[in-house]
Coordinates of C-alpha atoms in Angstrom, one line a residue:
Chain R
X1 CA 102.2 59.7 97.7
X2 CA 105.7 58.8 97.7
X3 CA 108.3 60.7 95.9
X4 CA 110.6 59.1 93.5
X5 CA 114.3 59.7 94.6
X6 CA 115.7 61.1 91.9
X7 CA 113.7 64.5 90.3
X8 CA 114.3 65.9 86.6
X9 CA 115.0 69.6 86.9
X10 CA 117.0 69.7 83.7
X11 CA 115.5 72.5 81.6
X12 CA 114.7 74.4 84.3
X13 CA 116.3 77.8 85.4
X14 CA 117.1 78.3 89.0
X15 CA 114.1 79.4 90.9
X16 CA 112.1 76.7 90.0
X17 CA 114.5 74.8 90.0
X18 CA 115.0 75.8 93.6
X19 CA 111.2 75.2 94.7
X20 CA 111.1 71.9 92.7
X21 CA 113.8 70.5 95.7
X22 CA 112.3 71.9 98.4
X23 CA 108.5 70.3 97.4
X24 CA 110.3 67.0 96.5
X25 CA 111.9 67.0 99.7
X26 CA 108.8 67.9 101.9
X27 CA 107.2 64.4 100.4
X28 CA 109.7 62.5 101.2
X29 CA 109.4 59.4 103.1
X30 CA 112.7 57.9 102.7
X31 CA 115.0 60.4 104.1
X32 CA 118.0 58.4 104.5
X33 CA 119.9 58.7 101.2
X34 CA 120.1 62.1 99.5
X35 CA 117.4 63.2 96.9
X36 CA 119.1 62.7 93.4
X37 CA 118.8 66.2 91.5
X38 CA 119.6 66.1 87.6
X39 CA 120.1 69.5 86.2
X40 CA 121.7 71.3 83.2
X41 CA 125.0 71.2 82.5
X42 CA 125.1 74.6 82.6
X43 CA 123.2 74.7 86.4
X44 CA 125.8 76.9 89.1
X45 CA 125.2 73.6 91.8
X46 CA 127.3 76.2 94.1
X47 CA 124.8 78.8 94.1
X48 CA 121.7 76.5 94.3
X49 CA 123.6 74.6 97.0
X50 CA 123.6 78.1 99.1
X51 CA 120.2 79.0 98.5
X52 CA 118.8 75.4 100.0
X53 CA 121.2 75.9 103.2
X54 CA 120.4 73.1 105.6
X55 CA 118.9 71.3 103.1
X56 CA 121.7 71.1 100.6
X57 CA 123.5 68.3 102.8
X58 CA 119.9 66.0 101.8
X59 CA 120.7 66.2 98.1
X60 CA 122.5 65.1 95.5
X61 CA 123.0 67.3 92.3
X62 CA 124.4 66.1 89.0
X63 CA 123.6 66.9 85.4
X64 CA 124.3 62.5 84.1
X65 CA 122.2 60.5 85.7
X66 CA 125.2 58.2 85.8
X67 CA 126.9 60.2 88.3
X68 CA 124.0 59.2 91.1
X69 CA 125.1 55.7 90.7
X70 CA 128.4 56.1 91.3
X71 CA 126.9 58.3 95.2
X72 CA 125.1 55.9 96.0
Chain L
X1 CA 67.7 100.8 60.6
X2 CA 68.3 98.3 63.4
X3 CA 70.0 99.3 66.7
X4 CA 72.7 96.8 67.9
X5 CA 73.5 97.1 72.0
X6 CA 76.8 96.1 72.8
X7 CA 75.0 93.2 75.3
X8 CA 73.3 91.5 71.9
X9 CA 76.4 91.6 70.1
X10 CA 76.6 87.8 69.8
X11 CA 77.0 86.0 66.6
X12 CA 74.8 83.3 68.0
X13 CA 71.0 82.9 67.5
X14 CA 70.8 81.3 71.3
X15 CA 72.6 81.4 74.1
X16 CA 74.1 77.9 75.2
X17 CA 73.2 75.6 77.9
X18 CA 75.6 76.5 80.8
X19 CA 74.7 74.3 83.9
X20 CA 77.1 74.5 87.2
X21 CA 79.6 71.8 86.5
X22 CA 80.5 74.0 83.2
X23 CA 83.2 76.6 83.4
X24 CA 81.0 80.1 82.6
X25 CA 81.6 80.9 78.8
X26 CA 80.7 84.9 79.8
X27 CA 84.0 84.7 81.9
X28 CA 86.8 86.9 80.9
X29 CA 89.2 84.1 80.2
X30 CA 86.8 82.7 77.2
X31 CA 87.5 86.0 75.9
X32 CA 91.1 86.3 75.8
X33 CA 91.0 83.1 74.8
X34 CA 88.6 83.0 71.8
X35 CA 90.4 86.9 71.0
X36 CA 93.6 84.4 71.0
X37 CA 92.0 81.3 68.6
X38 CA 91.0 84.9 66.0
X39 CA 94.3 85.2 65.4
X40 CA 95.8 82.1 65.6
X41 CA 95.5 81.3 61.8
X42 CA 92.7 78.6 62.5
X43 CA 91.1 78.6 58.8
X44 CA 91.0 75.4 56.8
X45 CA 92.7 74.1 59.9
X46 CA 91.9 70.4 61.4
X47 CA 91.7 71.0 65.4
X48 CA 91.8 69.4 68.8
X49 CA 90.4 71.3 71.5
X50 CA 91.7 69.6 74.8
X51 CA 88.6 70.3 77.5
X52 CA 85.5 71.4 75.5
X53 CA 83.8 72.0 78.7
X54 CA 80.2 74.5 77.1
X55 CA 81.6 73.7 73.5
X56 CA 81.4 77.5 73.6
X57 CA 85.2 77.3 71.7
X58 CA 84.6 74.9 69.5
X59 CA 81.4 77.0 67.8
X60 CA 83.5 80.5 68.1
X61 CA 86.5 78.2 66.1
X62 CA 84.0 76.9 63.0
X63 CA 82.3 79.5 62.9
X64 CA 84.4 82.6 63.5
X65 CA 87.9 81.3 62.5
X66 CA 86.7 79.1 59.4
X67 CA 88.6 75.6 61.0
X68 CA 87.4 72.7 58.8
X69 CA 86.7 70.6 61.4
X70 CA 87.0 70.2 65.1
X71 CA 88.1 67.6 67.6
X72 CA 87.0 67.8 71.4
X73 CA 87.4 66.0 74.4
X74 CA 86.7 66.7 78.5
X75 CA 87.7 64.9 81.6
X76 CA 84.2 65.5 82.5
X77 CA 82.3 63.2 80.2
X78 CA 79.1 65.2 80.5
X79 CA 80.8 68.2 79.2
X80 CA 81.3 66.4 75.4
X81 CA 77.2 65.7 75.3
X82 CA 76.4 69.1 77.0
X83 CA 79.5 70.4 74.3
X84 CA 77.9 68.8 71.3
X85 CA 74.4 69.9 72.1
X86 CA 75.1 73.7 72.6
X87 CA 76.9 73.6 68.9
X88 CA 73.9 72.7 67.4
X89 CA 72.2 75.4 69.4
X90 CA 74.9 78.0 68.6
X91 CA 76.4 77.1 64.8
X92 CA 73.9 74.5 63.4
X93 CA 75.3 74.7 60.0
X94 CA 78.7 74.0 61.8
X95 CA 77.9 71.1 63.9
X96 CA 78.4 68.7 61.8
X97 CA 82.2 69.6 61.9
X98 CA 82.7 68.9 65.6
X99 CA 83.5 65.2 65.7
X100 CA 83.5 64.2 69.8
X101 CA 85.9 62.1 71.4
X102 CA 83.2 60.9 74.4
X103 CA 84.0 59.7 77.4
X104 CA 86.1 60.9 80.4
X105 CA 89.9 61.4 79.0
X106 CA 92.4 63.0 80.7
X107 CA 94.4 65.2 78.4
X108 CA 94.7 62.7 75.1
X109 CA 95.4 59.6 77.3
X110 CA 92.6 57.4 75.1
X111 CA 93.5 55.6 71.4
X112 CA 90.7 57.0 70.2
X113 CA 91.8 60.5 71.4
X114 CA 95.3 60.5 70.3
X115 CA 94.2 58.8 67.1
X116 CA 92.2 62.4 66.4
X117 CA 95.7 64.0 67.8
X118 CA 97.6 62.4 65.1
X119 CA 95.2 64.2 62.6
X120 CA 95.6 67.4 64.2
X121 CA 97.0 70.8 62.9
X122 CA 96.6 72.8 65.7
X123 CA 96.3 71.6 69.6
X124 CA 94.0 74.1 72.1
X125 CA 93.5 74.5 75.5
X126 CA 92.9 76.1 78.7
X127 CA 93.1 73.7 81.4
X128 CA 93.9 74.0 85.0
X129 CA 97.2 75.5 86.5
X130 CA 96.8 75.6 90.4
X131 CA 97.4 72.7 92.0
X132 CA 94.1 70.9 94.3
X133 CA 94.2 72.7 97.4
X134 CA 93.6 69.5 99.7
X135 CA 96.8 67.3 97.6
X136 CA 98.7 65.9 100.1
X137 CA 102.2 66.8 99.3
X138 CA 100.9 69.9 98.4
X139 CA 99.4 70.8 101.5
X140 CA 102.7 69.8 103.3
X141 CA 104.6 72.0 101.2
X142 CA 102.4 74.9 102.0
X143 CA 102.6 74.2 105.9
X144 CA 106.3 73.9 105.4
X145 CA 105.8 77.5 104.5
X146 CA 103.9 78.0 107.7
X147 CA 100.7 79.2 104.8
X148 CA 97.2 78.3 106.2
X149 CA 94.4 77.6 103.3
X150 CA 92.3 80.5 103.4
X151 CA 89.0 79.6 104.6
X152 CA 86.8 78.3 102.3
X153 CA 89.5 77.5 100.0
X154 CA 88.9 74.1 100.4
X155 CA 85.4 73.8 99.1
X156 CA 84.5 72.2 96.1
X157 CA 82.5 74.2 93.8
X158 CA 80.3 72.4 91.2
X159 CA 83.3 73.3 88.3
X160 CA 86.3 72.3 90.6
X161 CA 87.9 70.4 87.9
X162 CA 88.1 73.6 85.8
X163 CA 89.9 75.3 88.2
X164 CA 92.4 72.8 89.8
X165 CA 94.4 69.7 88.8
X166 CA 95.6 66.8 91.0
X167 CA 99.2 68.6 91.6
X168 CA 100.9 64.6 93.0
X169 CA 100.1 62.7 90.1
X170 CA 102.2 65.3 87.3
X171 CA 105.3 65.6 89.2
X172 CA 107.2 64.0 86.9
X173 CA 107.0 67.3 84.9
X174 CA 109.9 69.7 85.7
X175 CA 107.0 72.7 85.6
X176 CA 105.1 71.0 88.0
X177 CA 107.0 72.8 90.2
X178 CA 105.5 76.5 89.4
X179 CA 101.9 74.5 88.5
X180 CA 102.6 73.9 85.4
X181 CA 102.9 70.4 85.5
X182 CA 99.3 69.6 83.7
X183 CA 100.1 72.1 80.9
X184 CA 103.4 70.7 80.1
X185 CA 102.3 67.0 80.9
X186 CA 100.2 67.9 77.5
X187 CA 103.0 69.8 75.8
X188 CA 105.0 66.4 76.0
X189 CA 101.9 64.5 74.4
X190 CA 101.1 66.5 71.5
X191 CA 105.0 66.5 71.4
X192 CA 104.9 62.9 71.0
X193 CA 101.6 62.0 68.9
X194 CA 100.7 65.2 66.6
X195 CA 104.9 66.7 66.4
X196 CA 104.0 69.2 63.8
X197 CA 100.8 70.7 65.5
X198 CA 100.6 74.1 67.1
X199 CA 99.7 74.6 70.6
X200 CA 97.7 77.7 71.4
X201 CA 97.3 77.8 75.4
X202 CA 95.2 80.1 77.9
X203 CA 97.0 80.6 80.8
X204 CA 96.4 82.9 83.9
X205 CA 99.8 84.6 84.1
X206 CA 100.0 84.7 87.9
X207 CA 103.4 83.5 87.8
X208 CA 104.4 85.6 84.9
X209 CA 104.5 84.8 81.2
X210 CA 108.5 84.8 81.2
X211 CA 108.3 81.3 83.0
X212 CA 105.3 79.7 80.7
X213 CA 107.6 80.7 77.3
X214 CA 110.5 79.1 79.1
X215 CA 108.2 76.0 79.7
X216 CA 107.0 75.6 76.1
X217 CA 110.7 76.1 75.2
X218 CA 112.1 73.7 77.3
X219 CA 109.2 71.2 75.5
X220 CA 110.3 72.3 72.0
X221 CA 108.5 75.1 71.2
X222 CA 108.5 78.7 70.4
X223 CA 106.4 80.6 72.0
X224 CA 104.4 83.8 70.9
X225 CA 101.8 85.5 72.8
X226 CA 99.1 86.2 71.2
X227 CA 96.5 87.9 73.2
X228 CA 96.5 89.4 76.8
X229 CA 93.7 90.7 78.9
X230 CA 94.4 92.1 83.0
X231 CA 90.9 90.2 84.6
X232 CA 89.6 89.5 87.8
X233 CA 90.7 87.1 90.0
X234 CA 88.3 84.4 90.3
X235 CA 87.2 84.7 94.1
X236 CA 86.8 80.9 94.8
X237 CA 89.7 80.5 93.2
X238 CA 93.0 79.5 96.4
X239 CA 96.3 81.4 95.5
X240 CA 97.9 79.9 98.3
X241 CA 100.2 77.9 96.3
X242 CA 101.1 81.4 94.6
X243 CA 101.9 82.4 98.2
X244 CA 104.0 79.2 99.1
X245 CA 106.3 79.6 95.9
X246 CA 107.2 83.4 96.8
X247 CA 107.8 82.3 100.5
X248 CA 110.1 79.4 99.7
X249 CA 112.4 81.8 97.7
X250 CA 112.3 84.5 100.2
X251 CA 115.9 85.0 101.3
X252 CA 117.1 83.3 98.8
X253 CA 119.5 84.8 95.5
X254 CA 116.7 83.8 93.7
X255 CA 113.5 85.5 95.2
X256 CA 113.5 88.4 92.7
X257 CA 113.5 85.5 90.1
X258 CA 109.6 84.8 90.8
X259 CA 107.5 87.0 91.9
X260 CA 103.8 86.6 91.3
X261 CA 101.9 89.2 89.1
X262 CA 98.8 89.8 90.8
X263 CA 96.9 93.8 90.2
X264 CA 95.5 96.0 92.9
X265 CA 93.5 97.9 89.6
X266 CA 91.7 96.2 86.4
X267 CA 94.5 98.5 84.0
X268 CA 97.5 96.7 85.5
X269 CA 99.3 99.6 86.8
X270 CA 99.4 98.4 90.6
X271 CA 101.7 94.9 91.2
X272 CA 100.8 93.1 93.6
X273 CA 102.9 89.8 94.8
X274 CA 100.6 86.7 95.6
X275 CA 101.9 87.3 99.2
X276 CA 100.3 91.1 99.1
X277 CA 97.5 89.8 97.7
X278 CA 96.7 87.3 99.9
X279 CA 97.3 89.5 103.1
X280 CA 94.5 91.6 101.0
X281 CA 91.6 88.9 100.3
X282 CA 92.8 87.5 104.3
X283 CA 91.6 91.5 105.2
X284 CA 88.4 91.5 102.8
X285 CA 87.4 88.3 101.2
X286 CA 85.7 90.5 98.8
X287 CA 88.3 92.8 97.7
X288 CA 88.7 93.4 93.6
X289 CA 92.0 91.6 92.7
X290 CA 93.8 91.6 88.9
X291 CA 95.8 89.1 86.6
X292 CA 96.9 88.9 83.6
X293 CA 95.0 86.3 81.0
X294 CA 97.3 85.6 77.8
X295 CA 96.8 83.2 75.0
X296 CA 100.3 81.5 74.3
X297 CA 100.9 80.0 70.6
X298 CA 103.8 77.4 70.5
X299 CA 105.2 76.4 67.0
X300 CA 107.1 73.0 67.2
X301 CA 110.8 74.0 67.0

């Protein structure tokens, strides 16, 4: 099943949030642009950025959908 | 004087029909659950009960709790006619009250059921929170892990569809993630067609009640818990996606964030991660594992 590139996290606190990335990114089958990532506004990005390592560099976190458009 | 064994203390002249595809009425999550729908305030109430399965629910609720009338539906559309006969067996004088919605319907998802919905006071259910072992995308987060399926785990026993949902199709939901995603796909529903009705949920707390609250929060409601029983683990039940979460936090700042409640001992005194757990059933297929059962009420905020 393909994934939709761009997941809602919003409303989520941070381990979830966490796992929700990593499962949307193993079903990937476009891995060319970054994964778009909505959060909270009040999401740390920094520290969720550490905890995906690597991975971090394959997405794209922002909490107004808007901002995706202007990536990519 | 009559004696009355605890083992006849049913309010029921007959015992109901229970065939394989049925999820057991004896098990220990109808009883949570049904000690749950006792105090959820049911009487005079108009209610929906999302996945009848026996009907078991649906005679405790008229005939124990006092509802006025009750609404039912299954994705298994034997389940309503098996549902509807085993209230006539259990609460004749009742069965009149339960008005079917027949047919296979997957949460609310047919006019007919969300026209009942609309009607509705209070919303219950206890449906499925572990994803299907064989999903795809499931599967390939799990070997991202490096987590075999235990053997066996992918088997499908006769009541599979009580036990598991199809993870892929409800990742639009935000819970999905934690295996929520069925549970909050209906949150969102009743949200949308009944927004006054209560919810009152049976969940198997495996990955703690703190993150199921924060779900029904996050869908606009406040949630209570209502009742709580420690029960076996089912033993054909996978808990392999329990495992996967834990793993894919480990080393991470937020690993201590979510750790699965499983129970080396029926009182609840000996946590056990899903990880632990799994080494233990991987050791002894048969070994006596624990969770928590709680019923979850969620007033519309």
């Amino acid at each position: 099943m393909q994934v939709s590139n761009t997941i809602d996290c919003n409303g989520l606190s941070p381990a979830p949030t966490l796992l929700r990335i990593m499962q949307a990114l193993v079903g990937r089958e476009d891995s060319t642009s970054p994964l778009n990532v909505l959060v909270g506004a009040d999401c740390n990005c920094e520290s969720l950025a550490v905890s995906l390592g690597p991975l971090a560099q394959d997405v794209q976190l922002a909490s107004d959908a808007k901002q995706f458009a202007a990536v990519n | 004087m009559l004696e009355e064994s605890s083992e006849t203390s049913s309010p029921y002249a007959s015992d109901p029909e229970t065939p394989g595809f049925a999820f057991d009425p004896d098990d220990p999550w109808t009883q949570t659950f049904q000690e749950g729908l006792a105090r959820a305030d049911l009487k005079d109430k108009t209610v929906y009960e999302v996945g009848v399965g026996t009907g078991i629910n649906v005679a405790f609720i008229l005939q124990s709790c006092g509802a006025r009338r009750v609404y039912g539906s299954d994705l298994d559309p034997r389940l309503v006619v098996l549902a509807e006969r085993n209230i006539k067996i259990l609460s004749p004088e009742h069965a009149k009250h339960f008005k079917p919605v027949h047919g296979s319907v997957s949460l609310v998802d047919t006019d007919e059921a969300r026209e009942k919905i609309a009607k509705t006071d209070v919303v219950i259910a206890c449906i499925p929170q572990v994803g299907e072992p064989s999903d795809e995308r499931l599967t390939a987060f799990r070997e991202a892990q490096s987590i075999e399926l235990a053997e066996g785990a992918g088997d499908e026993a006769e009541d599979h569809i009580a036990h598991y949902y199809p993870w892929s199709l409800f990742d639009q939901y935000p819970y999905n993630s934690v295996g929520l995603g069925l549970n909050e796909a209906l949150m969102r529903r009743i949200r949308e067609h009944a927004p006054k009705a209560e919810l009152v949920m049976n969940f198997g707390c495996r990955i703690g009640t703190e993150i199921i609250c924060e779900c029904f929060e996050a869908n606009g409601y406040k949630p209570e818990k209502i009742a709580s029983k420690i029960v076996l683990q089912h033993s054909g039940t996978d808990i392999s996606f329990f495992v996967s979460l834990e793993k894919a936090l480990n080393g991470t700042e937020y690993e201590k964030q979510l750790v699965c409640k499983f129970y080396g001992d029926p009182e609840g005194k000996r946590p056990l991660s899903a990880t632990k757990a799994q080494e233990m059933i991987n050791d002894d297929p048969n070994v006596p594992l624990y969770h928590e059962v709680a019923v979850i009420r969620g007033t519309p905020i």
